[in-house]
């Protein structure tokens, strides 16, 4: 009888310890979850860039979408011209966005070292 009670006491104490450990893990998980959501809205207070306002006098007819479409089709048919147009638009983009990333700086350094520049 003593052995049965002793085994029952050990099983009960292990069960209580397991339940307490699981409860502690659940509480820790609940404590972490709300703090993650708090980080999501931190950068939303920054002002959004305003949309570019076009000239009201410029209408859709003035833009001539058919000519722009034909120009794109002609460019797409010549692979050498596609590369040229891509390089030109890339240069324009870089002029508009002068901020360089670490990767771009590393590429420039690599070109200097290899002598491709």
mmCIF file of C-alpha atoms in Angstrom, residues 8-26:
data_model
loop_
_atom_site.group_PDB
_atom_site.id
_atom_site.type_symbol
_atom_site.label_atom_id
_atom_site.label_comp_id
_atom_site.label_asym_id
_atom_site.label_seq_id
_atom_site.Cartn_x
_atom_site.Cartn_y
_atom_site.Cartn_z
ATOM 1 C CA UNK A 8 0.878 8.012 -6.859
ATOM 2 C CA UNK A 9 2.533 10.919 -5.020
ATOM 3 C CA UNK A 10 5.470 10.962 -7.462
ATOM 4 C CA UNK A 11 3.171 10.871 -10.472
ATOM 5 C CA UNK A 12 1.035 13.644 -9.014
ATOM 6 C CA UNK A 13 4.048 15.845 -8.254
ATOM 7 C CA UNK A 14 5.464 15.300 -11.759
ATOM 8 C CA UNK A 15 2.079 16.131 -13.288
ATOM 9 C CA UNK A 16 1.834 19.339 -11.268
ATOM 10 C CA UNK A 17 5.376 20.298 -12.270
ATOM 11 C CA UNK A 18 4.556 19.650 -15.944
ATOM 12 C CA UNK A 19 1.349 21.711 -15.789
ATOM 13 C CA UNK A 20 3.179 24.603 -14.090
ATOM 14 C CA UNK A 21 5.921 24.513 -16.734
ATOM 15 C CA UNK A 22 3.379 24.559 -19.566
ATOM 16 C CA UNK A 23 1.478 27.419 -17.919
ATOM 17 C CA UNK A 24 4.712 29.391 -17.607
ATOM 18 C CA UNK A 25 5.484 28.842 -21.301
ATOM 19 C CA UNK A 26 1.985 29.959 -22.311
#
